[in-house]
Amino acid sequence: MTAEPAHAESRIEQVTLYARGARVRRAATHTVGEGASRLRLTGLPVALLDDSVRVEASGGALVTAVHVGLDAAEAGEAAVETSPALRAAQERL
């Protein structure tokens, strides 16, 4: 069974704007213990493109794989939307 990955919040360090988009450099800190460790970066934009992600590690850490995805819990939270009819009914109450 695979151990649950550690979580690290990324922070924006640099933004470069272009006519069609932007490059955003983020950083996160995580201390790796003995043996293999998995890290999940949180707080990334939902519209992140898979092939635009680049990862660097320092301090002897080695990146072996990168996967971009959306947690099911996050997807459910993002999908919550109140329809105009529901809002009108709530206001009448």
Short mmCIF file of N, CA, C and O in Angstrom, two decimals:
data_model
loop_
_atom_site.label_atom_id
_atom_site.label_comp_id
_atom_site.label_asym_id
_atom_site.label_seq_id
_atom_site.Cartn_x
_atom_site.Cartn_y
_atom_site.Cartn_z
N MET A 1 0.85 -1.18 0.00
CA MET A 1 0.00 0.00 0.00
C MET A 1 0.89 1.24 0.00
O MET A 1 1.84 1.34 0.74
N THR A 2 0.55 2.23 -0.82
CA THR A 2 1.33 3.45 -0.95
C THR A 2 0.98 4.41 0.18
O THR A 2 -0.19 4.61 0.49
N ALA A 3 2.00 5.02 0.78
CA ALA A 3 1.77 5.99 1.84
C ALA A 3 1.11 7.24 1.28
O ALA A 3 1.32 7.60 0.13
N GLU A 4 0.31 7.89 2.11
CA GLU A 4 -0.34 9.14 1.72
C GLU A 4 0.73 10.20 1.46
O GLU A 4 1.65 10.37 2.25
N PRO A 5 0.63 10.95 0.35
CA PRO A 5 1.66 11.96 0.05
C PRO A 5 1.59 13.14 1.01
O PRO A 5 0.53 13.46 1.54
N ALA A 6 2.74 13.78 1.22
CA ALA A 6 2.79 15.00 2.01
C ALA A 6 2.22 16.14 1.16
O ALA A 6 2.20 16.06 -0.06
N HIS A 7 1.72 17.18 1.81
CA HIS A 7 1.16 18.33 1.11
C HIS A 7 2.04 19.54 1.36
O HIS A 7 2.54 19.74 2.46
N ALA A 8 2.22 20.35 0.33
CA ALA A 8 2.96 21.61 0.46
C ALA A 8 2.24 22.67 -0.36
O ALA A 8 1.87 22.43 -1.51
N GLU A 9 2.01 23.81 0.24
CA GLU A 9 1.37 24.93 -0.46
C GLU A 9 2.45 25.68 -1.25
O GLU A 9 3.50 26.01 -0.72
N SER A 10 2.19 25.90 -2.53
CA SER A 10 3.16 26.63 -3.34
C SER A 10 2.87 28.12 -3.25
O SER A 10 1.74 28.54 -3.01
N ARG A 11 3.90 28.93 -3.42
CA ARG A 11 3.74 30.37 -3.39
C ARG A 11 4.32 30.95 -4.68
O ARG A 11 5.31 30.44 -5.21
N ILE A 12 3.73 32.01 -5.17
CA ILE A 12 4.19 32.65 -6.39
C ILE A 12 5.44 33.46 -6.08
O ILE A 12 5.45 34.27 -5.16
N GLU A 13 6.50 33.22 -6.87
CA GLU A 13 7.75 33.97 -6.71
C GLU A 13 7.97 34.98 -7.82
O GLU A 13 8.56 36.02 -7.61
N GLN A 14 7.52 34.65 -9.04
CA GLN A 14 7.78 35.53 -10.17
C GLN A 14 6.72 35.31 -11.23
O GLN A 14 6.28 34.17 -11.47
N VAL A 15 6.30 36.39 -11.88
CA VAL A 15 5.33 36.32 -12.98
C VAL A 15 5.89 37.10 -14.16
O VAL A 15 6.32 38.24 -14.01
N THR A 16 5.92 36.47 -15.33
CA THR A 16 6.33 37.12 -16.56
C THR A 16 5.13 37.11 -17.50
O THR A 16 4.60 36.05 -17.81
N LEU A 17 4.68 38.30 -17.91
CA LEU A 17 3.51 38.41 -18.78
C LEU A 17 3.93 38.45 -20.24
O LEU A 17 4.91 39.11 -20.59
N TYR A 18 3.16 37.75 -21.07
CA TYR A 18 3.36 37.73 -22.50
C TYR A 18 2.06 38.16 -23.17
O TYR A 18 1.02 38.23 -22.52
N ALA A 19 2.11 38.43 -24.47
CA ALA A 19 0.90 38.84 -25.19
C ALA A 19 -0.19 37.77 -25.11
O ALA A 19 -1.37 38.08 -25.06
N ARG A 20 0.21 36.50 -25.09
CA ARG A 20 -0.75 35.40 -25.02
C ARG A 20 -0.45 34.49 -23.84
O ARG A 20 -0.09 33.33 -24.01
N GLY A 21 -0.58 34.99 -22.65
CA GLY A 21 -0.39 34.15 -21.48
C GLY A 21 0.65 34.71 -20.53
O GLY A 21 1.04 35.87 -20.62
N ALA A 22 1.09 33.86 -19.64
CA ALA A 22 2.06 34.26 -18.63
C ALA A 22 2.84 33.04 -18.16
O ALA A 22 2.39 31.91 -18.28
N ARG A 23 4.03 33.31 -17.64
CA ARG A 23 4.83 32.27 -16.99
C ARG A 23 4.83 32.61 -15.51
O ARG A 23 5.18 33.71 -15.11
N VAL A 24 4.40 31.65 -14.70
CA VAL A 24 4.34 31.85 -13.26
C VAL A 24 5.30 30.88 -12.60
O VAL A 24 5.18 29.67 -12.77
N ARG A 25 6.25 31.42 -11.85
CA ARG A 25 7.20 30.59 -11.12
C ARG A 25 6.73 30.51 -9.68
O ARG A 25 6.53 31.52 -9.02
N ARG A 26 6.53 29.28 -9.23
CA ARG A 26 6.09 29.03 -7.86
C ARG A 26 7.17 28.26 -7.11
O ARG A 26 7.98 27.58 -7.73
N ALA A 27 7.14 28.34 -5.81
CA ALA A 27 8.10 27.61 -5.00
C ALA A 27 7.37 26.99 -3.82
O ALA A 27 6.38 27.52 -3.32
N ALA A 28 7.87 25.85 -3.39
CA ALA A 28 7.34 25.17 -2.21
C ALA A 28 8.52 24.52 -1.50
O ALA A 28 9.52 24.16 -2.13
N THR A 29 8.41 24.38 -0.20
CA THR A 29 9.47 23.77 0.60
C THR A 29 8.93 22.51 1.25
O THR A 29 7.82 22.51 1.80
N HIS A 30 9.72 21.45 1.16
CA HIS A 30 9.33 20.18 1.78
C HIS A 30 10.60 19.46 2.23
O HIS A 30 11.56 19.37 1.47
N THR A 31 10.61 18.97 3.43
CA THR A 31 11.75 18.21 3.94
C THR A 31 11.49 16.73 3.71
O THR A 31 10.48 16.20 4.15
N VAL A 32 12.41 16.10 3.00
CA VAL A 32 12.27 14.68 2.67
C VAL A 32 12.97 13.86 3.74
O VAL A 32 14.12 14.12 4.08
N GLY A 33 12.25 12.87 4.26
CA GLY A 33 12.84 11.98 5.27
C GLY A 33 13.53 10.81 4.61
O GLY A 33 13.84 10.81 3.43
N GLU A 34 13.79 9.77 5.38
CA GLU A 34 14.42 8.55 4.87
C GLU A 34 13.50 7.86 3.88
O GLU A 34 12.29 7.82 4.05
N GLY A 35 14.07 7.30 2.83
CA GLY A 35 13.29 6.52 1.86
C GLY A 35 12.54 7.42 0.89
O GLY A 35 12.71 8.63 0.85
N ALA A 36 11.71 6.79 0.09
CA ALA A 36 10.96 7.52 -0.92
C ALA A 36 9.87 8.36 -0.28
O ALA A 36 9.31 8.01 0.75
N SER A 37 9.58 9.49 -0.88
CA SER A 37 8.55 10.39 -0.37
C SER A 37 7.78 10.95 -1.55
O SER A 37 8.35 11.24 -2.59
N ARG A 38 6.47 11.10 -1.37
CA ARG A 38 5.64 11.70 -2.40
C ARG A 38 5.16 13.05 -1.89
O ARG A 38 4.88 13.21 -0.70
N LEU A 39 5.08 14.01 -2.78
CA LEU A 39 4.68 15.36 -2.41
C LEU A 39 3.56 15.82 -3.32
O LEU A 39 3.63 15.69 -4.54
N ARG A 40 2.51 16.37 -2.74
CA ARG A 40 1.39 16.91 -3.49
C ARG A 40 1.40 18.43 -3.30
O ARG A 40 1.30 18.90 -2.17
N LEU A 41 1.54 19.16 -4.41
CA LEU A 41 1.50 20.62 -4.34
C LEU A 41 0.05 21.06 -4.43
O LEU A 41 -0.68 20.66 -5.34
N THR A 42 -0.38 21.87 -3.48
CA THR A 42 -1.76 22.33 -3.43
C THR A 42 -1.83 23.81 -3.77
O THR A 42 -0.83 24.51 -3.78
N GLY A 43 -3.03 24.28 -4.05
CA GLY A 43 -3.23 25.69 -4.34
C GLY A 43 -2.86 26.09 -5.75
O GLY A 43 -2.70 27.27 -6.04
N LEU A 44 -2.73 25.13 -6.65
CA LEU A 44 -2.40 25.44 -8.04
C LEU A 44 -3.68 25.76 -8.80
O LEU A 44 -4.75 25.30 -8.45
N PRO A 45 -3.59 26.54 -9.88
CA PRO A 45 -4.80 26.88 -10.63
C PRO A 45 -5.41 25.67 -11.32
O PRO A 45 -4.70 24.76 -11.77
N VAL A 46 -6.73 25.64 -11.40
CA VAL A 46 -7.44 24.52 -12.03
C VAL A 46 -7.11 24.45 -13.52
O VAL A 46 -7.05 23.38 -14.10
N ALA A 47 -6.87 25.59 -14.15
CA ALA A 47 -6.62 25.64 -15.59
C ALA A 47 -5.17 25.33 -15.96
O ALA A 47 -4.75 25.55 -17.08
N LEU A 48 -4.42 24.76 -15.05
CA LEU A 48 -3.02 24.42 -15.30
C LEU A 48 -2.91 23.39 -16.42
O LEU A 48 -3.61 22.38 -16.41
N LEU A 49 -2.06 23.66 -17.39
CA LEU A 49 -1.86 22.74 -18.51
C LEU A 49 -0.77 21.73 -18.17
O LEU A 49 0.31 22.12 -17.72
N ASP A 50 -1.04 20.45 -18.39
CA ASP A 50 -0.10 19.38 -18.04
C ASP A 50 1.30 19.60 -18.60
O ASP A 50 2.29 19.48 -17.90
N ASP A 51 1.37 19.94 -19.89
CA ASP A 51 2.68 20.04 -20.53
C ASP A 51 3.41 21.34 -20.22
O ASP A 51 4.51 21.58 -20.71
N SER A 52 2.82 22.20 -19.40
CA SER A 52 3.49 23.45 -19.02
C SER A 52 4.20 23.36 -17.67
O SER A 52 4.87 24.30 -17.27
N VAL A 53 4.08 22.23 -17.00
CA VAL A 53 4.65 22.08 -15.66
C VAL A 53 6.10 21.61 -15.74
O VAL A 53 6.42 20.64 -16.43
N ARG A 54 6.97 22.33 -15.05
CA ARG A 54 8.38 21.96 -14.93
C ARG A 54 8.70 21.90 -13.45
O ARG A 54 8.27 22.76 -12.69
N VAL A 55 9.46 20.92 -13.02
CA VAL A 55 9.77 20.75 -11.60
C VAL A 55 11.28 20.66 -11.41
O VAL A 55 11.96 19.98 -12.17
N GLU A 56 11.77 21.36 -10.42
CA GLU A 56 13.17 21.29 -10.03
C GLU A 56 13.23 20.95 -8.55
O GLU A 56 12.38 21.37 -7.78
N ALA A 57 14.24 20.20 -8.16
CA ALA A 57 14.44 19.86 -6.75
C ALA A 57 15.88 20.18 -6.38
O ALA A 57 16.78 20.11 -7.22
N SER A 58 16.08 20.53 -5.13
CA SER A 58 17.44 20.83 -4.67
C SER A 58 17.71 20.08 -3.37
O SER A 58 16.82 19.45 -2.81
N GLY A 59 18.95 20.13 -2.93
CA GLY A 59 19.30 19.50 -1.66
C GLY A 59 19.40 17.99 -1.73
O GLY A 59 19.16 17.31 -0.75
N GLY A 60 19.71 17.45 -2.89
CA GLY A 60 19.86 16.01 -3.01
C GLY A 60 18.59 15.26 -3.36
O GLY A 60 18.61 14.06 -3.56
N ALA A 61 17.46 15.97 -3.45
CA ALA A 61 16.20 15.32 -3.82
C ALA A 61 16.21 15.03 -5.32
O ALA A 61 16.87 15.70 -6.10
N LEU A 62 15.46 14.03 -5.72
CA LEU A 62 15.39 13.62 -7.12
C LEU A 62 13.92 13.52 -7.52
O LEU A 62 13.14 12.83 -6.86
N VAL A 63 13.54 14.20 -8.58
CA VAL A 63 12.18 14.13 -9.10
C VAL A 63 12.13 13.00 -10.12
O VAL A 63 12.88 13.00 -11.08
N THR A 64 11.26 12.03 -9.90
CA THR A 64 11.17 10.90 -10.82
C THR A 64 9.92 10.92 -11.68
O THR A 64 9.89 10.30 -12.73
N ALA A 65 8.87 11.63 -11.24
CA ALA A 65 7.64 11.70 -12.02
C ALA A 65 6.83 12.91 -11.58
O ALA A 65 6.89 13.31 -10.42
N VAL A 66 6.06 13.46 -12.52
CA VAL A 66 5.17 14.58 -12.24
C VAL A 66 3.82 14.25 -12.84
O VAL A 66 3.73 13.86 -14.01
N HIS A 67 2.76 14.40 -12.06
CA HIS A 67 1.40 14.16 -12.53
C HIS A 67 0.56 15.37 -12.18
O HIS A 67 0.63 15.87 -11.06
N VAL A 68 -0.24 15.85 -13.12
CA VAL A 68 -1.15 16.97 -12.89
C VAL A 68 -2.55 16.41 -12.86
O VAL A 68 -2.94 15.64 -13.73
N GLY A 69 -3.31 16.78 -11.83
CA GLY A 69 -4.68 16.29 -11.73
C GLY A 69 -5.49 17.12 -10.78
O GLY A 69 -4.99 18.05 -10.16
N LEU A 70 -6.75 16.78 -10.67
CA LEU A 70 -7.68 17.47 -9.80
C LEU A 70 -8.26 16.46 -8.83
O LEU A 70 -8.77 15.42 -9.26
N ASP A 71 -8.17 16.73 -7.55
CA ASP A 71 -8.77 15.84 -6.56
C ASP A 71 -10.28 15.86 -6.70
O ASP A 71 -10.88 16.91 -6.98
N ALA A 72 -10.92 14.72 -6.50
CA ALA A 72 -12.37 14.64 -6.62
C ALA A 72 -13.06 15.58 -5.65
O ALA A 72 -14.06 16.21 -5.98
N ALA A 73 -12.53 15.73 -4.44
CA ALA A 73 -13.11 16.64 -3.46
C ALA A 73 -13.05 18.07 -3.96
O ALA A 73 -13.99 18.84 -3.83
N GLU A 74 -11.92 18.46 -4.57
CA GLU A 74 -11.78 19.81 -5.11
C GLU A 74 -12.74 20.01 -6.27
O GLU A 74 -13.32 21.07 -6.42
N ALA A 75 -12.91 19.01 -7.11
CA ALA A 75 -13.80 19.12 -8.26
C ALA A 75 -15.23 19.34 -7.78
O ALA A 75 -15.96 20.14 -8.35
N GLY A 76 -15.65 18.63 -6.73
CA GLY A 76 -17.00 18.81 -6.20
C GLY A 76 -17.20 20.19 -5.63
O GLY A 76 -18.24 20.82 -5.82
N GLU A 77 -16.21 20.72 -4.94
CA GLU A 77 -16.30 22.05 -4.38
C GLU A 77 -16.38 23.09 -5.49
O GLU A 77 -17.12 24.05 -5.40
N ALA A 78 -15.59 22.91 -6.55
CA ALA A 78 -15.56 23.87 -7.64
C ALA A 78 -16.87 23.84 -8.42
O ALA A 78 -17.25 24.82 -9.02
N ALA A 79 -17.56 22.69 -8.41
CA ALA A 79 -18.77 22.54 -9.21
C ALA A 79 -20.01 23.13 -8.52
O ALA A 79 -21.05 23.24 -9.13
N VAL A 80 -19.91 23.50 -7.24
CA VAL A 80 -21.05 24.04 -6.52
C VAL A 80 -21.42 25.38 -7.13
O VAL A 80 -20.61 26.29 -7.21
N GLU A 81 -22.65 25.47 -7.58
CA GLU A 81 -23.12 26.70 -8.20
C GLU A 81 -24.60 26.85 -7.91
O GLU A 81 -25.36 25.89 -7.97
N THR A 82 -25.00 28.04 -7.56
CA THR A 82 -26.40 28.30 -7.27
C THR A 82 -27.07 28.85 -8.52
O THR A 82 -26.63 29.84 -9.08
N SER A 83 -28.14 28.20 -8.94
CA SER A 83 -28.86 28.65 -10.13
C SER A 83 -29.68 29.89 -9.80
O SER A 83 -30.04 30.12 -8.65
N PRO A 84 -30.02 30.69 -10.81
CA PRO A 84 -30.84 31.88 -10.57
C PRO A 84 -32.20 31.53 -9.94
O PRO A 84 -32.68 32.25 -9.07
N ALA A 85 -32.78 30.41 -10.34
CA ALA A 85 -34.07 30.00 -9.78
C ALA A 85 -33.94 29.68 -8.29
O ALA A 85 -34.79 30.04 -7.48
N LEU A 86 -32.86 28.99 -7.91
CA LEU A 86 -32.64 28.65 -6.50
C LEU A 86 -32.39 29.91 -5.68
O LEU A 86 -32.91 30.06 -4.59
N ARG A 87 -31.58 30.83 -6.23
CA ARG A 87 -31.32 32.09 -5.52
C ARG A 87 -32.63 32.87 -5.30
O ARG A 87 -32.87 33.41 -4.22
N ALA A 88 -33.48 32.92 -6.31
CA ALA A 88 -34.77 33.64 -6.19
C ALA A 88 -35.65 32.99 -5.13
O ALA A 88 -36.27 33.68 -4.31
N ALA A 89 -35.67 31.66 -5.09
CA ALA A 89 -36.45 30.95 -4.08
C ALA A 89 -35.91 31.22 -2.67
O ALA A 89 -36.68 31.42 -1.73
N GLN A 90 -34.60 31.24 -2.53
CA GLN A 90 -33.99 31.51 -1.23
C GLN A 90 -34.29 32.94 -0.78
O GLN A 90 -34.54 33.17 0.41
N GLU A 91 -34.30 33.89 -1.71
CA GLU A 91 -34.62 35.28 -1.36
C GLU A 91 -36.07 35.42 -0.94
O GLU A 91 -36.38 36.20 -0.03
N ARG A 92 -36.99 34.66 -1.57
CA ARG A 92 -38.39 34.71 -1.19
C ARG A 92 -38.60 34.19 0.21
O ARG A 92 -39.47 34.64 0.93
N LEU A 93 -37.79 33.20 0.63
CA LEU A 93 -37.92 32.67 1.98
C LEU A 93 -37.46 33.68 2.98
O LEU A 93 -37.88 33.84 4.04
#
